[in-house]
Amino acid sequence: MQIGNKPYRIYGEPHAEYLLLQMTGEHELQSMESEIAAIAQSAHHFLFAAIPVESWNDALSPWKSPAVWGKQGFGGKAADTLRFLTEQVIPTLKWQLDLPENVKIILGGYSLAGLFALWASTQTDLFYGVAAASPSVWFPGWMEFEQQCPIQAQRVYLSLGDKEEHTKNTVMAAVGDNIRALHSRLAECGADCTLEWNSGGHFKNADLRTAKAFRWVMEESR
């Protein structure tokens, strides 16, 4: 399916109860079939759209920040990405695929895409749920920002690999404490949320972890 000048991968069925959106990079498309198969274990009817991201670090970061590893920093263009999502992608999907006007939209993703989903839900109440698998909540300034601009989604799934916080990178080592604090804050505010710990580091079973995140947000509403 074409939206603008980009091809989008669409899975699932029209007239769906849920619209699942995931920002994806080239590195994730290879395992997309296994992720969809895992999501499909849910009893709910869903439509899934994989939305391509050209510059991962720029398009999904909420503000500019210097490099944390390697040489590439973060361009802080998440606002542009969210605008494209809300003004073009979602309306096009609803219209072309005949989705119900009240379809429940879940925004999810892995790593920086998980952070983007959390950040996006501080900007709008459009998203019914957030499926944030191993989100980059170590991102400089994120925790302070979220205190000032709370997440508005009704259901929030958080996860992390149990080895992720055990890193020599001092910035990224904060991910464990930050995700515990974020989960506590969401719970205190009355959000329906969970924090799940997976075995292994950041790059283990990313497709299945992301599928589990989407499935939880759908299943909890039954």
PDB file of C-alpha atoms in Angstrom:
ATOM      1  CA  MET A   1       0.000   0.000   0.000  1.00  0.00           C
ATOM      2  CA  GLN A   2       1.293   3.470  -0.918  1.00  0.00           C
ATOM      3  CA  ILE A   3       0.966   6.468   1.402  1.00  0.00           C
ATOM      4  CA  GLY A   4       2.627   9.505  -0.102  1.00  0.00           C
ATOM      5  CA  ASN A   5       5.569   8.094  -2.029  1.00  0.00           C
ATOM      6  CA  LYS A   6       6.359   5.287   0.386  1.00  0.00           C
ATOM      7  CA  PRO A   7       5.277   1.657   0.362  1.00  0.00           C
ATOM      8  CA  TYR A   8       3.709   0.444   3.609  1.00  0.00           C
ATOM      9  CA  ARG A   9       3.321  -3.119   4.787  1.00  0.00           C
ATOM     10  CA  ILE A  10      -0.226  -3.816   5.930  1.00  0.00           C
ATOM     11  CA  TYR A  11      -1.325  -6.960   7.749  1.00  0.00           C
ATOM     12  CA  GLY A  12      -4.585  -8.121   9.285  1.00  0.00           C
ATOM     13  CA  GLU A  13      -8.114  -7.309   8.181  1.00  0.00           C
ATOM     14  CA  PRO A  14     -10.384  -4.328   7.473  1.00  0.00           C
ATOM     15  CA  HIS A  15     -13.242  -3.465   9.836  1.00  0.00           C
ATOM     16  CA  ALA A  16     -10.772  -4.204  12.628  1.00  0.00           C
ATOM     17  CA  GLU A  17     -11.296  -3.534  16.300  1.00  0.00           C
ATOM     18  CA  TYR A  18      -7.721  -2.275  16.668  1.00  0.00           C
ATOM     19  CA  LEU A  19      -5.328  -0.366  14.444  1.00  0.00           C
ATOM     20  CA  LEU A  20      -1.742  -1.225  15.367  1.00  0.00           C
ATOM     21  CA  LEU A  21       0.964   1.175  14.204  1.00  0.00           C
ATOM     22  CA  GLN A  22       4.689   0.506  14.431  1.00  0.00           C
ATOM     23  CA  MET A  23       7.522   2.732  13.283  1.00  0.00           C
ATOM     24  CA  THR A  24       9.994   0.386  11.634  1.00  0.00           C
ATOM     25  CA  GLY A  25      13.508   0.526  10.268  1.00  0.00           C
ATOM     26  CA  GLU A  26      15.031  -1.702   7.618  1.00  0.00           C
ATOM     27  CA  HIS A  27      16.557  -3.844  10.349  1.00  0.00           C
ATOM     28  CA  GLU A  28      13.086  -4.877  11.561  1.00  0.00           C
ATOM     29  CA  LEU A  29      11.372  -5.726   8.299  1.00  0.00           C
ATOM     30  CA  GLN A  30      13.202  -9.061   8.021  1.00  0.00           C
ATOM     31  CA  SER A  31      11.468 -10.399  11.131  1.00  0.00           C
ATOM     32  CA  MET A  32       8.089  -8.734  10.572  1.00  0.00           C
ATOM     33  CA  GLU A  33       6.339 -11.943   9.513  1.00  0.00           C
ATOM     34  CA  SER A  34       7.201 -13.686  12.789  1.00  0.00           C
ATOM     35  CA  GLU A  35       6.058 -10.651  14.771  1.00  0.00           C
ATOM     36  CA  ILE A  36       2.697 -10.580  13.002  1.00  0.00           C
ATOM     37  CA  ALA A  37       2.227 -14.319  13.521  1.00  0.00           C
ATOM     38  CA  ALA A  38       2.813 -13.818  17.246  1.00  0.00           C
ATOM     39  CA  ILE A  39       0.380 -10.883  17.428  1.00  0.00           C
ATOM     40  CA  ALA A  40      -2.215 -12.972  15.598  1.00  0.00           C
ATOM     41  CA  GLN A  41      -2.363 -15.343  18.575  1.00  0.00           C
ATOM     42  CA  SER A  42      -4.677 -12.728  20.051  1.00  0.00           C
ATOM     43  CA  ALA A  43      -8.397 -13.331  19.639  1.00  0.00           C
ATOM     44  CA  HIS A  44      -8.947  -9.717  18.615  1.00  0.00           C
ATOM     45  CA  HIS A  45      -9.392  -8.445  15.071  1.00  0.00           C
ATOM     46  CA  PHE A  46      -6.604  -6.062  14.141  1.00  0.00           C
ATOM     47  CA  LEU A  47      -5.035  -4.211  11.262  1.00  0.00           C
ATOM     48  CA  PHE A  48      -1.279  -3.692  11.509  1.00  0.00           C
ATOM     49  CA  ALA A  49       0.701  -1.065   9.597  1.00  0.00           C
ATOM     50  CA  ALA A  50       4.496  -1.073   9.496  1.00  0.00           C
ATOM     51  CA  ILE A  51       5.521   2.540   8.914  1.00  0.00           C
ATOM     52  CA  PRO A  52       9.010   2.954   7.430  1.00  0.00           C
ATOM     53  CA  VAL A  53      11.470   5.335   9.037  1.00  0.00           C
ATOM     54  CA  GLU A  54      14.381   6.533   6.917  1.00  0.00           C
ATOM     55  CA  SER A  55      16.601   8.103   9.571  1.00  0.00           C
ATOM     56  CA  TRP A  56      15.916   6.179  12.782  1.00  0.00           C
ATOM     57  CA  ASN A  57      17.847   8.436  15.178  1.00  0.00           C
ATOM     58  CA  ASP A  58      16.419  11.643  13.732  1.00  0.00           C
ATOM     59  CA  ALA A  59      12.797  10.732  13.002  1.00  0.00           C
ATOM     60  CA  LEU A  60      12.059   9.105  16.372  1.00  0.00           C
ATOM     61  CA  SER A  61      13.922  11.352  18.833  1.00  0.00           C
ATOM     62  CA  PRO A  62      11.782  13.985  20.587  1.00  0.00           C
ATOM     63  CA  TRP A  63      14.555  16.588  20.739  1.00  0.00           C
ATOM     64  CA  LYS A  64      18.148  16.957  19.631  1.00  0.00           C
ATOM     65  CA  SER A  65      20.781  15.140  21.645  1.00  0.00           C
ATOM     66  CA  PRO A  66      24.436  14.249  21.070  1.00  0.00           C
ATOM     67  CA  ALA A  67      25.538  10.729  20.206  1.00  0.00           C
ATOM     68  CA  VAL A  68      25.343   8.185  23.010  1.00  0.00           C
ATOM     69  CA  TRP A  69      27.149   5.435  21.098  1.00  0.00           C
ATOM     70  CA  GLY A  70      29.010   5.648  17.802  1.00  0.00           C
ATOM     71  CA  LYS A  71      29.081   8.995  16.042  1.00  0.00           C
ATOM     72  CA  GLN A  72      25.456   9.609  15.071  1.00  0.00           C
ATOM     73  CA  GLY A  73      23.513  11.963  17.291  1.00  0.00           C
ATOM     74  CA  PHE A  74      19.757  12.509  17.440  1.00  0.00           C
ATOM     75  CA  GLY A  75      18.025  15.045  15.209  1.00  0.00           C
ATOM     76  CA  GLY A  76      14.895  15.577  17.299  1.00  0.00           C
ATOM     77  CA  LYS A  77      12.334  15.308  14.485  1.00  0.00           C
ATOM     78  CA  ALA A  78       9.696  13.263  16.321  1.00  0.00           C
ATOM     79  CA  ALA A  79       7.182  16.116  16.046  1.00  0.00           C
ATOM     80  CA  ASP A  80       7.384  15.945  12.241  1.00  0.00           C
ATOM     81  CA  THR A  81       6.950  12.170  12.359  1.00  0.00           C
ATOM     82  CA  LEU A  82       3.919  12.442  14.647  1.00  0.00           C
ATOM     83  CA  ARG A  83       2.356  15.111  12.435  1.00  0.00           C
ATOM     84  CA  PHE A  84       2.757  12.860   9.387  1.00  0.00           C
ATOM     85  CA  LEU A  85       1.258   9.974  11.346  1.00  0.00           C
ATOM     86  CA  THR A  86      -1.811  11.882  12.525  1.00  0.00           C
ATOM     87  CA  GLU A  87      -2.467  14.004   9.425  1.00  0.00           C
ATOM     88  CA  GLN A  88      -1.679  11.526   6.648  1.00  0.00           C
ATOM     89  CA  VAL A  89      -1.105   7.922   7.696  1.00  0.00           C
ATOM     90  CA  ILE A  90      -4.026   7.368  10.067  1.00  0.00           C
ATOM     91  CA  PRO A  91      -6.657   9.198   7.947  1.00  0.00           C
ATOM     92  CA  THR A  92      -5.490   7.327   4.819  1.00  0.00           C
ATOM     93  CA  LEU A  93      -5.655   3.943   6.551  1.00  0.00           C
ATOM     94  CA  LYS A  94      -9.115   4.675   7.933  1.00  0.00           C
ATOM     95  CA  TRP A  95     -10.426   5.767   4.567  1.00  0.00           C
ATOM     96  CA  GLN A  96      -8.820   3.203   2.251  1.00  0.00           C
ATOM     97  CA  LEU A  97      -9.329   0.216   4.542  1.00  0.00           C
ATOM     98  CA  ASP A  98     -12.777   1.142   5.794  1.00  0.00           C
ATOM     99  CA  LEU A  99     -11.871   1.121   9.466  1.00  0.00           C
ATOM    100  CA  PRO A 100     -14.511   2.047  12.051  1.00  0.00           C
ATOM    101  CA  GLU A 101     -14.384   5.680  13.113  1.00  0.00           C
ATOM    102  CA  ASN A 102     -13.957   4.550  16.732  1.00  0.00           C
ATOM    103  CA  VAL A 103     -11.164   2.034  16.002  1.00  0.00           C
ATOM    104  CA  LYS A 104      -8.772   1.808  18.942  1.00  0.00           C
ATOM    105  CA  ILE A 105      -5.303   2.911  17.877  1.00  0.00           C
ATOM    106  CA  ILE A 106      -2.253   1.368  19.525  1.00  0.00           C
ATOM    107  CA  LEU A 107       1.141   2.872  18.785  1.00  0.00           C
ATOM    108  CA  GLY A 108       4.079   0.623  19.489  1.00  0.00           C
ATOM    109  CA  GLY A 109       7.658  -0.145  18.722  1.00  0.00           C
ATOM    110  CA  TYR A 110      10.993  -1.349  19.929  1.00  0.00           C
ATOM    111  CA  SER A 111      13.908   0.635  21.334  1.00  0.00           C
ATOM    112  CA  LEU A 112      13.802   4.234  20.061  1.00  0.00           C
ATOM    113  CA  ALA A 113      10.456   3.496  18.373  1.00  0.00           C
ATOM    114  CA  GLY A 114       9.155   2.509  21.816  1.00  0.00           C
ATOM    115  CA  LEU A 115      10.309   5.845  23.219  1.00  0.00           C
ATOM    116  CA  PHE A 116       8.638   7.607  20.281  1.00  0.00           C
ATOM    117  CA  ALA A 117       5.349   5.857  21.111  1.00  0.00           C
ATOM    118  CA  LEU A 118       5.559   6.978  24.733  1.00  0.00           C
ATOM    119  CA  TRP A 119       6.465  10.538  23.738  1.00  0.00           C
ATOM    120  CA  ALA A 120       3.696  10.693  21.113  1.00  0.00           C
ATOM    121  CA  SER A 121       1.146   9.793  23.763  1.00  0.00           C
ATOM    122  CA  THR A 122       2.216  12.835  25.798  1.00  0.00           C
ATOM    123  CA  GLN A 123       1.308  15.039  22.834  1.00  0.00           C
ATOM    124  CA  THR A 124      -2.167  13.688  22.011  1.00  0.00           C
ATOM    125  CA  ASP A 125      -4.914  11.474  23.410  1.00  0.00           C
ATOM    126  CA  LEU A 126      -5.406   9.875  19.989  1.00  0.00           C
ATOM    127  CA  PHE A 127      -3.677   6.668  21.035  1.00  0.00           C
ATOM    128  CA  TYR A 128      -5.745   4.238  23.078  1.00  0.00           C
ATOM    129  CA  GLY A 129      -2.663   2.271  24.032  1.00  0.00           C
ATOM    130  CA  VAL A 130       1.123   2.252  23.851  1.00  0.00           C
ATOM    131  CA  ALA A 131       3.143  -0.923  23.297  1.00  0.00           C
ATOM    132  CA  ALA A 132       6.682   0.087  24.280  1.00  0.00           C
ATOM    133  CA  ALA A 133       9.067  -2.859  24.118  1.00  0.00           C
ATOM    134  CA  SER A 134      12.527  -2.109  25.541  1.00  0.00           C
ATOM    135  CA  PRO A 135      11.926   1.626  25.011  1.00  0.00           C
ATOM    136  CA  SER A 136      14.894   3.996  25.111  1.00  0.00           C
ATOM    137  CA  VAL A 137      13.825   5.668  28.357  1.00  0.00           C
ATOM    138  CA  TRP A 138      17.507   6.393  29.007  1.00  0.00           C
ATOM    139  CA  PHE A 139      17.150   9.211  26.442  1.00  0.00           C
ATOM    140  CA  PRO A 140      18.571  12.428  27.980  1.00  0.00           C
ATOM    141  CA  GLY A 141      15.812  14.587  29.460  1.00  0.00           C
ATOM    142  CA  TRP A 142      12.992  12.082  28.933  1.00  0.00           C
ATOM    143  CA  MET A 143      12.108  11.422  32.566  1.00  0.00           C
ATOM    144  CA  GLU A 144      12.000  15.124  33.429  1.00  0.00           C
ATOM    145  CA  PHE A 145       9.886  15.806  30.342  1.00  0.00           C
ATOM    146  CA  GLU A 146       7.350  13.097  31.126  1.00  0.00           C
ATOM    147  CA  GLN A 147       6.822  14.533  34.598  1.00  0.00           C
ATOM    148  CA  GLN A 148       5.773  17.810  32.996  1.00  0.00           C
ATOM    149  CA  CYS A 149       3.820  16.237  30.103  1.00  0.00           C
ATOM    150  CA  PRO A 150       2.221  12.987  31.310  1.00  0.00           C
ATOM    151  CA  ILE A 151       1.371  10.059  29.047  1.00  0.00           C
ATOM    152  CA  GLN A 152      -2.312  10.138  28.040  1.00  0.00           C
ATOM    153  CA  ALA A 153      -2.845   6.595  26.724  1.00  0.00           C
ATOM    154  CA  GLN A 154      -5.288   4.434  28.675  1.00  0.00           C
ATOM    155  CA  ARG A 155      -3.108   1.305  28.537  1.00  0.00           C
ATOM    156  CA  VAL A 156       0.669   1.195  28.564  1.00  0.00           C
ATOM    157  CA  TYR A 157       2.923  -1.829  28.213  1.00  0.00           C
ATOM    158  CA  LEU A 158       6.570  -1.491  29.191  1.00  0.00           C
ATOM    159  CA  SER A 159       9.284  -4.117  28.991  1.00  0.00           C
ATOM    160  CA  LEU A 160      13.029  -4.439  29.324  1.00  0.00           C
ATOM    161  CA  GLY A 161      15.651  -7.151  29.012  1.00  0.00           C
ATOM    162  CA  ASP A 162      17.115  -8.047  32.389  1.00  0.00           C
ATOM    163  CA  LYS A 163      20.658  -7.432  31.129  1.00  0.00           C
ATOM    164  CA  GLU A 164      20.015  -4.055  29.506  1.00  0.00           C
ATOM    165  CA  GLU A 165      20.903  -1.900  32.486  1.00  0.00           C
ATOM    166  CA  HIS A 166      24.172  -3.758  33.016  1.00  0.00           C
ATOM    167  CA  THR A 167      26.190  -1.764  30.495  1.00  0.00           C
ATOM    168  CA  LYS A 168      29.346   0.308  30.728  1.00  0.00           C
ATOM    169  CA  ASN A 169      27.604   3.102  28.819  1.00  0.00           C
ATOM    170  CA  THR A 170      26.670   5.441  31.673  1.00  0.00           C
ATOM    171  CA  VAL A 171      23.815   7.109  29.800  1.00  0.00           C
ATOM    172  CA  MET A 172      22.151   3.861  28.771  1.00  0.00           C
ATOM    173  CA  ALA A 173      22.740   2.222  32.164  1.00  0.00           C
ATOM    174  CA  ALA A 174      19.975   4.469  33.550  1.00  0.00           C
ATOM    175  CA  VAL A 175      17.368   2.534  31.537  1.00  0.00           C
ATOM    176  CA  GLY A 176      16.513   0.154  34.395  1.00  0.00           C
ATOM    177  CA  ASP A 177      15.945   2.771  37.084  1.00  0.00           C
ATOM    178  CA  ASN A 178      14.103   4.983  34.603  1.00  0.00           C
ATOM    179  CA  ILE A 179      11.665   2.329  33.452  1.00  0.00           C
ATOM    180  CA  ARG A 180      10.899   1.310  37.048  1.00  0.00           C
ATOM    181  CA  ALA A 181      10.241   4.952  37.941  1.00  0.00           C
ATOM    182  CA  LEU A 182       8.080   5.465  34.848  1.00  0.00           C
ATOM    183  CA  HIS A 183       6.015   2.381  35.620  1.00  0.00           C
ATOM    184  CA  SER A 184       5.487   3.536  39.217  1.00  0.00           C
ATOM    185  CA  ARG A 185       4.467   6.985  38.057  1.00  0.00           C
ATOM    186  CA  LEU A 186       1.946   5.604  35.571  1.00  0.00           C
ATOM    187  CA  ALA A 187       0.477   3.289  38.194  1.00  0.00           C
ATOM    188  CA  GLU A 188       0.153   6.152  40.683  1.00  0.00           C
ATOM    189  CA  CYS A 189      -1.714   8.176  38.061  1.00  0.00           C
ATOM    190  CA  GLY A 190      -4.205   5.349  37.604  1.00  0.00           C
ATOM    191  CA  ALA A 191      -3.089   4.136  34.187  1.00  0.00           C
ATOM    192  CA  ASP A 192      -3.623   0.494  33.256  1.00  0.00           C
ATOM    193  CA  CYS A 193      -0.001  -0.487  32.815  1.00  0.00           C
ATOM    194  CA  THR A 194       2.498  -3.284  33.269  1.00  0.00           C
ATOM    195  CA  LEU A 195       6.264  -3.682  33.315  1.00  0.00           C
ATOM    196  CA  GLU A 196       7.556  -7.011  32.069  1.00  0.00           C
ATOM    197  CA  TRP A 197      11.150  -8.211  32.339  1.00  0.00           C
ATOM    198  CA  ASN A 198      12.539 -10.436  29.606  1.00  0.00           C
ATOM    199  CA  SER A 199      15.693 -12.517  29.783  1.00  0.00           C
ATOM    200  CA  GLY A 200      18.691 -11.262  27.848  1.00  0.00           C
ATOM    201  CA  GLY A 201      20.015  -8.036  26.434  1.00  0.00           C
ATOM    202  CA  HIS A 202      18.540  -5.395  24.194  1.00  0.00           C
ATOM    203  CA  PHE A 203      18.753  -7.267  20.903  1.00  0.00           C
ATOM    204  CA  LYS A 204      17.261 -10.604  21.952  1.00  0.00           C
ATOM    205  CA  ASN A 205      13.914 -11.560  20.363  1.00  0.00           C
ATOM    206  CA  ALA A 206      12.940  -7.994  19.495  1.00  0.00           C
ATOM    207  CA  ASP A 207      10.154  -9.183  17.173  1.00  0.00           C
ATOM    208  CA  LEU A 208       8.543 -11.458  19.760  1.00  0.00           C
ATOM    209  CA  ARG A 209       8.908  -8.893  22.536  1.00  0.00           C
ATOM    210  CA  THR A 210       7.167  -6.286  20.393  1.00  0.00           C
ATOM    211  CA  ALA A 211       4.394  -8.725  19.504  1.00  0.00           C
ATOM    212  CA  LYS A 212       3.888  -9.474  23.197  1.00  0.00           C
ATOM    213  CA  ALA A 213       3.560  -5.751  23.854  1.00  0.00           C
ATOM    214  CA  PHE A 214       0.820  -5.260  21.257  1.00  0.00           C
ATOM    215  CA  ARG A 215      -0.979  -8.383  22.384  1.00  0.00           C
ATOM    216  CA  TRP A 216      -1.034  -7.277  26.024  1.00  0.00           C
ATOM    217  CA  VAL A 217      -2.620  -3.929  25.200  1.00  0.00           C
ATOM    218  CA  MET A 218      -5.371  -5.668  23.204  1.00  0.00           C
ATOM    219  CA  GLU A 219      -5.963  -8.558  25.617  1.00  0.00           C
ATOM    220  CA  GLU A 220      -6.230  -6.437  28.732  1.00  0.00           C
ATOM    221  CA  SER A 221      -9.342  -4.747  27.408  1.00  0.00           C
ATOM    222  CA  ARG A 222     -11.358  -7.933  27.179  1.00  0.00           C
TER     223      ARG A 222
END
